[in-house]
């Protein structure tokens, strides 16, 4: 039986790769993709890009519109970066190499889709897992608007790329004027853009596996890996498209969301990630002289439910998983 999941995304570069990875996992069935306009992409272009990827991958899952503003404050990615993401980095998505997907952009809201999906899963007694790779605004809105007992049994495990627990954040970059406009050294972007939403999600008592910078820092997008991937891709359309996207950030960043997708697929396999239980407090205050909004602080306070935190990751294992799923089979 296929393992059913939903994906909540801000439709960024690493989100595209996470989706391209999961669409090649034969045991995974994507029921739907909810998009938030709070993160890397604005809502409308973000939905369009994800829907086009689903069509490319032969998927029938639809795309559902989510939040356009955070629950608290107005923290946003740099405008120039968002414009690049909105444009799909200027890359053209090729025609589908196989069956053309039937995915469309639905008029049903992300919150309604998530509620209906989890409630139906609860009624069937078969929980649906969630990949949360664009902040927590859509999930937190669901938790705020609908009684949790009505659908909690239908939520399996939530795998979320978010936060920095024992390492510095990635919001502030003193060496880049584009990224250095928030003087916050503690937070990771997916929490920073909506710290209140992260607080709601992490205090709800749900089964959450957090894939923070502590783990993603161990899986860089190295030029050596990208070059090797390109050589193995050959003339394969799917892998060639993945290679094109990988080249955009070779040597520049980490596999943030693709690692979270791999953790979901393997259900936190020990050869992929090291995990530990944590209770985490989310900083939701704002102080211009000491900006720690979105910081995650371990606490012993039992009022904060335990979540599983990936504290490190094995790059070789991840690269093997990503390559074996998306590259053409040999022989």
Tab-separated table of C-alpha atoms in Angstrom:
chain	number	residue	atom	x	y	z
A	1	UNK	CA	0.000	0.000	0.000
A	2	UNK	CA	1.263	3.462	-0.879
A	3	UNK	CA	2.265	5.801	1.922
A	4	UNK	CA	0.128	8.910	1.632
A	5	UNK	CA	1.555	12.351	2.342
A	6	UNK	CA	0.749	16.021	1.942
A	7	UNK	CA	3.352	18.695	1.267
A	8	UNK	CA	3.230	22.248	2.612
A	9	UNK	CA	5.718	24.502	0.867
A	10	UNK	CA	6.863	28.048	0.179
A	11	UNK	CA	7.868	26.929	-3.331
A	12	UNK	CA	11.553	27.798	-3.167
A	13	UNK	CA	14.532	26.296	-5.015
A	14	UNK	CA	15.104	23.522	-2.484
A	15	UNK	CA	11.348	22.857	-2.322
A	16	UNK	CA	11.408	22.155	-6.081
A	17	UNK	CA	14.135	19.578	-5.544
A	18	UNK	CA	12.315	18.012	-2.589
A	19	UNK	CA	9.215	17.568	-4.755
A	20	UNK	CA	11.225	16.194	-7.683
A	21	UNK	CA	12.776	13.678	-5.275
A	22	UNK	CA	9.497	12.537	-3.735
A	23	UNK	CA	7.756	12.203	-7.100
A	24	UNK	CA	10.355	9.541	-7.912
A	25	UNK	CA	9.748	7.529	-4.725
A	26	UNK	CA	7.433	4.703	-5.815
A	27	UNK	CA	6.100	4.012	-2.329
A	28	UNK	CA	4.942	7.616	-1.831
A	29	UNK	CA	1.561	9.005	-2.900
A	30	UNK	CA	1.289	12.789	-2.805
A	31	UNK	CA	-2.313	13.706	-1.997
A	32	UNK	CA	-1.906	17.447	-2.399
A	33	UNK	CA	0.467	20.381	-2.152
A	34	UNK	CA	-0.430	23.415	-0.064
A	35	UNK	CA	1.474	26.615	-0.782
A	36	UNK	CA	2.194	29.573	1.454
A	37	UNK	CA	2.982	33.036	0.190
A	38	UNK	CA	4.748	33.875	3.442
A	39	UNK	CA	8.144	32.437	2.507
A	40	UNK	CA	10.400	32.388	-0.542
A	41	UNK	CA	7.788	32.716	-3.290
A	42	UNK	CA	4.753	34.938	-3.475
A	43	UNK	CA	1.580	32.883	-3.390
A	44	UNK	CA	0.393	33.004	-7.018
A	45	UNK	CA	3.730	32.312	-8.754
A	46	UNK	CA	4.559	29.776	-6.062
A	47	UNK	CA	1.375	27.833	-6.785
A	48	UNK	CA	1.969	28.040	-10.520
A	49	UNK	CA	5.503	26.710	-10.229
A	50	UNK	CA	4.527	23.804	-7.986
A	51	UNK	CA	1.598	22.879	-10.232
A	52	UNK	CA	3.862	22.867	-13.283
A	53	UNK	CA	6.307	20.589	-11.479
A	54	UNK	CA	3.504	18.199	-10.559
A	55	UNK	CA	2.413	18.084	-14.199
A	56	UNK	CA	6.021	17.435	-15.227
A	57	UNK	CA	6.194	14.578	-12.729
A	58	UNK	CA	2.967	12.953	-13.910
A	59	UNK	CA	1.079	13.700	-10.705
A	60	UNK	CA	-2.662	14.077	-10.121
A	61	UNK	CA	-2.266	15.879	-6.783
A	62	UNK	CA	-3.649	19.412	-6.830
A	63	UNK	CA	-2.225	22.640	-5.423
A	64	UNK	CA	-4.068	24.569	-2.717
A	65	UNK	CA	-3.698	28.290	-1.879
A	66	UNK	CA	-2.580	29.121	1.631
A	67	UNK	CA	-1.633	32.164	3.650
A	68	UNK	CA	-0.396	35.401	2.131
A	69	UNK	CA	0.809	36.955	5.382
A	70	UNK	CA	2.282	35.647	8.644
A	71	UNK	CA	0.328	35.436	11.874
A	72	UNK	CA	2.752	37.864	13.532
A	73	UNK	CA	5.069	40.631	12.279
A	74	UNK	CA	6.034	41.083	8.631
A	75	UNK	CA	9.385	39.337	8.296
A	76	UNK	CA	10.088	38.577	4.639
A	77	UNK	CA	12.818	37.244	2.385
A	78	UNK	CA	14.703	39.863	0.331
A	79	UNK	CA	12.563	41.196	-2.524
A	80	UNK	CA	15.197	40.497	-5.175
A	81	UNK	CA	15.498	36.885	-4.040
A	82	UNK	CA	11.719	36.411	-4.054
A	83	UNK	CA	11.576	37.764	-7.601
A	84	UNK	CA	14.144	35.174	-8.665
A	85	UNK	CA	12.148	32.373	-7.049
A	86	UNK	CA	8.877	33.643	-8.504
A	87	UNK	CA	10.443	33.453	-11.972
A	88	UNK	CA	11.593	29.869	-11.375
A	89	UNK	CA	15.126	31.231	-11.622
A	90	UNK	CA	14.542	31.822	-15.335
A	91	UNK	CA	14.549	28.071	-15.994
A	92	UNK	CA	12.043	26.479	-18.370
A	93	UNK	CA	10.361	23.290	-17.201
A	94	UNK	CA	10.651	20.733	-20.031
A	95	UNK	CA	7.713	18.691	-21.343
A	96	UNK	CA	6.901	15.700	-19.132
A	97	UNK	CA	9.185	12.757	-19.936
A	98	UNK	CA	6.393	10.302	-19.197
A	99	UNK	CA	2.709	10.580	-18.404
A	100	UNK	CA	1.517	14.183	-18.249
A	101	UNK	CA	0.149	15.043	-14.837
A	102	UNK	CA	-3.369	16.322	-14.313
A	103	UNK	CA	-2.572	18.594	-11.373
A	104	UNK	CA	-4.493	21.857	-11.193
A	105	UNK	CA	-4.607	24.840	-8.858
A	106	UNK	CA	-7.676	24.321	-6.697
A	107	UNK	CA	-10.050	26.952	-5.366
A	108	UNK	CA	-10.208	25.015	-2.075
A	109	UNK	CA	-8.067	26.724	0.546
A	110	UNK	CA	-5.011	25.057	2.028
A	111	UNK	CA	-6.641	24.989	5.472
A	112	UNK	CA	-9.816	23.342	4.144
A	113	UNK	CA	-7.820	20.786	2.170
A	114	UNK	CA	-5.670	19.884	5.172
A	115	UNK	CA	-8.692	19.618	7.438
A	116	UNK	CA	-10.613	17.439	4.984
A	117	UNK	CA	-7.596	15.231	4.319
A	118	UNK	CA	-6.716	14.659	7.965
A	119	UNK	CA	-10.362	14.213	9.022
A	120	UNK	CA	-10.882	11.606	6.295
A	121	UNK	CA	-7.658	9.866	7.302
A	122	UNK	CA	-8.835	9.806	10.916
A	123	UNK	CA	-12.136	8.227	9.853
A	124	UNK	CA	-10.239	5.543	7.902
A	125	UNK	CA	-7.797	4.937	10.724
A	126	UNK	CA	-4.891	5.561	8.336
A	127	UNK	CA	-2.947	8.703	9.260
A	128	UNK	CA	-1.334	10.862	6.581
A	129	UNK	CA	2.185	12.205	7.043
A	130	UNK	CA	3.083	15.806	6.253
A	131	UNK	CA	6.213	17.413	4.845
A	132	UNK	CA	6.338	20.991	6.092
A	133	UNK	CA	9.047	22.898	4.184
A	134	UNK	CA	7.833	26.485	4.059
A	135	UNK	CA	7.218	27.620	7.599
A	136	UNK	CA	4.214	26.739	9.737
A	137	UNK	CA	1.644	29.384	8.788
A	138	UNK	CA	-0.786	27.081	6.969
A	139	UNK	CA	-0.577	24.379	9.642
A	140	UNK	CA	-0.890	26.889	12.483
A	141	UNK	CA	-3.923	28.479	10.828
A	142	UNK	CA	-5.551	25.053	10.647
A	143	UNK	CA	-4.797	24.445	14.328
A	144	UNK	CA	-6.190	27.859	15.259
A	145	UNK	CA	-9.378	27.588	13.195
A	146	UNK	CA	-10.459	23.959	13.607
A	147	UNK	CA	-10.834	21.830	16.780
A	148	UNK	CA	-7.815	19.522	16.852
A	149	UNK	CA	-9.727	16.471	18.195
A	150	UNK	CA	-11.744	16.421	14.974
A	151	UNK	CA	-8.713	15.534	12.850
A	152	UNK	CA	-5.685	14.843	15.065
A	153	UNK	CA	-5.947	11.075	14.630
A	154	UNK	CA	-5.510	11.587	10.894
A	155	UNK	CA	-2.149	13.362	11.233
A	156	UNK	CA	0.733	10.928	11.112
A	157	UNK	CA	4.167	12.461	11.550
A	158	UNK	CA	5.017	16.008	10.520
A	159	UNK	CA	8.504	16.272	9.058
A	160	UNK	CA	9.531	19.925	9.101
A	161	UNK	CA	12.633	21.680	7.811
A	162	UNK	CA	12.796	24.453	10.361
A	163	UNK	CA	14.881	26.050	13.043
A	164	UNK	CA	18.361	26.113	14.505
A	165	UNK	CA	18.758	24.433	17.893
A	166	UNK	CA	22.448	24.157	18.693
A	167	UNK	CA	23.924	26.149	15.798
A	168	UNK	CA	23.660	29.763	14.573
A	169	UNK	CA	20.699	30.779	12.424
A	170	UNK	CA	20.835	31.718	8.751
A	171	UNK	CA	18.782	34.917	8.632
A	172	UNK	CA	21.666	37.346	9.075
A	173	UNK	CA	24.549	37.332	6.624
A	174	UNK	CA	27.007	40.142	7.429
A	175	UNK	CA	28.908	39.516	4.217
A	176	UNK	CA	25.944	40.107	1.914
A	177	UNK	CA	24.005	43.365	1.966
A	178	UNK	CA	21.012	41.624	0.367
A	179	UNK	CA	20.708	39.158	3.247
A	180	UNK	CA	22.120	41.259	6.050
A	181	UNK	CA	19.190	43.547	6.635
A	182	UNK	CA	17.849	41.594	9.628
A	183	UNK	CA	20.287	41.644	12.532
A	184	UNK	CA	19.206	38.225	13.813
A	185	UNK	CA	21.871	35.572	14.327
A	186	UNK	CA	19.677	33.008	16.121
A	187	UNK	CA	16.797	32.175	13.788
A	188	UNK	CA	16.385	30.020	10.707
A	189	UNK	CA	14.251	31.478	7.933
A	190	UNK	CA	11.294	29.059	8.047
A	191	UNK	CA	10.741	29.926	11.700
A	192	UNK	CA	11.722	33.577	11.408
A	193	UNK	CA	9.096	34.415	8.769
A	194	UNK	CA	6.325	33.404	11.181
A	195	UNK	CA	7.548	32.682	14.686
A	196	UNK	CA	4.023	32.685	16.101
A	197	UNK	CA	2.981	29.943	13.679
A	198	UNK	CA	6.011	27.875	14.704
A	199	UNK	CA	5.094	28.322	18.366
A	200	UNK	CA	1.523	27.129	17.730
A	201	UNK	CA	2.702	24.079	15.784
A	202	UNK	CA	5.405	23.052	18.238
A	203	UNK	CA	3.078	23.383	21.248
A	204	UNK	CA	0.174	21.436	19.724
A	205	UNK	CA	1.374	18.036	20.902
A	206	UNK	CA	1.665	16.589	17.395
A	207	UNK	CA	4.265	14.051	16.281
A	208	UNK	CA	6.941	16.301	14.800
A	209	UNK	CA	10.371	15.460	13.426
A	210	UNK	CA	12.330	18.684	13.077
A	211	UNK	CA	15.097	18.884	10.480
A	212	UNK	CA	16.927	22.080	11.533
A	213	UNK	CA	20.160	23.692	10.406
A	214	UNK	CA	21.936	21.396	12.865
A	215	UNK	CA	21.329	18.609	10.340
A	216	UNK	CA	21.179	20.457	7.020
A	217	UNK	CA	24.588	22.045	7.636
A	218	UNK	CA	26.007	18.551	7.095
A	219	UNK	CA	24.591	18.155	3.557
A	220	UNK	CA	26.062	20.894	1.355
A	221	UNK	CA	25.328	21.113	-2.354
A	222	UNK	CA	28.925	20.476	-3.370
A	223	UNK	CA	30.236	21.158	-6.847
A	224	UNK	CA	31.744	17.663	-6.878
A	225	UNK	CA	28.361	16.054	-6.246
A	226	UNK	CA	26.589	18.213	-8.820
A	227	UNK	CA	29.212	17.433	-11.456
A	228	UNK	CA	28.988	13.709	-10.742
A	229	UNK	CA	25.213	13.907	-10.892
A	230	UNK	CA	25.350	15.644	-14.264
A	231	UNK	CA	27.641	12.965	-15.663
A	232	UNK	CA	25.280	10.231	-14.506
A	233	UNK	CA	22.174	12.034	-15.805
A	234	UNK	CA	23.136	11.519	-19.434
A	235	UNK	CA	20.248	12.209	-21.779
A	236	UNK	CA	17.543	11.431	-19.212
A	237	UNK	CA	15.016	14.296	-19.271
A	238	UNK	CA	14.001	14.075	-15.609
A	239	UNK	CA	17.552	13.848	-14.269
A	240	UNK	CA	18.721	16.480	-16.738
A	241	UNK	CA	16.141	18.898	-15.380
A	242	UNK	CA	17.188	18.135	-11.800
A	243	UNK	CA	20.800	18.719	-12.836
A	244	UNK	CA	19.891	22.110	-14.278
A	245	UNK	CA	18.396	23.132	-10.946
A	246	UNK	CA	21.327	21.750	-8.967
A	247	UNK	CA	23.751	23.820	-11.030
A	248	UNK	CA	22.029	27.017	-9.899
A	249	UNK	CA	23.309	26.615	-6.344
A	250	UNK	CA	26.317	24.305	-6.641
A	251	UNK	CA	28.821	25.203	-3.947
A	252	UNK	CA	26.543	27.914	-2.565
A	253	UNK	CA	24.068	26.347	-0.142
A	254	UNK	CA	22.802	23.184	1.557
A	255	UNK	CA	20.160	20.580	0.750
A	256	UNK	CA	17.631	22.003	3.210
A	257	UNK	CA	14.228	20.715	2.098
A	258	UNK	CA	15.505	17.699	0.137
A	259	UNK	CA	17.046	16.412	3.377
A	260	UNK	CA	13.694	16.804	5.134
A	261	UNK	CA	12.071	14.886	2.264
A	262	UNK	CA	14.647	12.118	2.633
A	263	UNK	CA	14.038	11.983	6.386
A	264	UNK	CA	10.319	11.602	5.650
A	265	UNK	CA	10.925	8.875	3.087
A	266	UNK	CA	13.220	6.866	5.363
A	267	UNK	CA	11.281	7.702	8.516
A	268	UNK	CA	14.394	9.122	10.171
A	269	UNK	CA	16.702	6.237	9.233
A	270	UNK	CA	19.696	6.011	11.559
A	271	UNK	CA	22.190	5.899	8.697
A	272	UNK	CA	20.793	9.226	7.458
A	273	UNK	CA	20.265	11.302	10.603
A	274	UNK	CA	21.021	11.309	14.302
A	275	UNK	CA	18.029	12.299	16.411
A	276	UNK	CA	17.264	13.335	19.966
A	277	UNK	CA	14.122	14.454	21.837
A	278	UNK	CA	13.840	18.131	22.725
A	279	UNK	CA	11.329	20.493	24.239
A	280	UNK	CA	11.672	23.763	22.374
A	281	UNK	CA	10.551	27.278	23.212
A	282	UNK	CA	10.069	29.647	20.277
A	283	UNK	CA	11.039	33.273	20.727
A	284	UNK	CA	8.123	35.388	19.469
A	285	UNK	CA	9.134	38.721	20.943
A	286	UNK	CA	10.791	41.531	19.034
A	287	UNK	CA	13.600	43.761	20.217
A	288	UNK	CA	15.377	45.924	17.634
A	289	UNK	CA	18.544	45.944	19.753
A	290	UNK	CA	18.552	42.191	20.330
A	291	UNK	CA	16.525	40.537	17.581
A	292	UNK	CA	16.013	36.875	18.447
A	293	UNK	CA	12.593	36.395	16.852
A	294	UNK	CA	12.290	32.766	15.764
A	295	UNK	CA	15.084	31.445	17.962
A	296	UNK	CA	14.525	27.921	19.325
A	297	UNK	CA	15.649	27.377	22.907
A	298	UNK	CA	15.723	23.937	24.565
A	299	UNK	CA	13.767	23.847	27.803
A	300	UNK	CA	12.884	21.329	30.497
A	301	UNK	CA	9.434	22.888	30.925
A	302	UNK	CA	6.840	20.089	30.455
A	303	UNK	CA	4.418	22.671	29.052
A	304	UNK	CA	6.397	22.319	25.818
A	305	UNK	CA	5.744	18.929	24.178
A	306	UNK	CA	8.703	16.834	23.084
A	307	UNK	CA	9.619	16.813	19.419
A	308	UNK	CA	12.252	14.752	17.657
A	309	UNK	CA	15.174	16.856	16.432
A	310	UNK	CA	17.666	15.737	13.790
A	311	UNK	CA	20.969	16.867	15.261
A	312	UNK	CA	23.231	15.750	12.399
A	313	UNK	CA	23.060	14.099	8.989
A	314	UNK	CA	25.187	11.872	6.780
A	315	UNK	CA	25.876	13.558	3.449
A	316	UNK	CA	26.953	10.353	1.708
A	317	UNK	CA	23.740	8.586	2.671
A	318	UNK	CA	21.639	11.541	1.560
A	319	UNK	CA	23.407	11.860	-1.780
A	320	UNK	CA	22.888	8.160	-2.395
A	321	UNK	CA	19.171	8.414	-1.655
A	322	UNK	CA	18.694	11.475	-3.833
A	323	UNK	CA	20.681	10.063	-6.734
A	324	UNK	CA	19.114	6.620	-6.662
A	325	UNK	CA	15.630	8.142	-6.784
A	326	UNK	CA	16.142	10.773	-9.476
A	327	UNK	CA	18.879	9.406	-11.759
A	328	UNK	CA	18.106	6.835	-14.465
A	329	UNK	CA	18.534	3.218	-13.461
A	330	UNK	CA	21.747	1.630	-14.640
A	331	UNK	CA	21.770	-1.656	-16.581
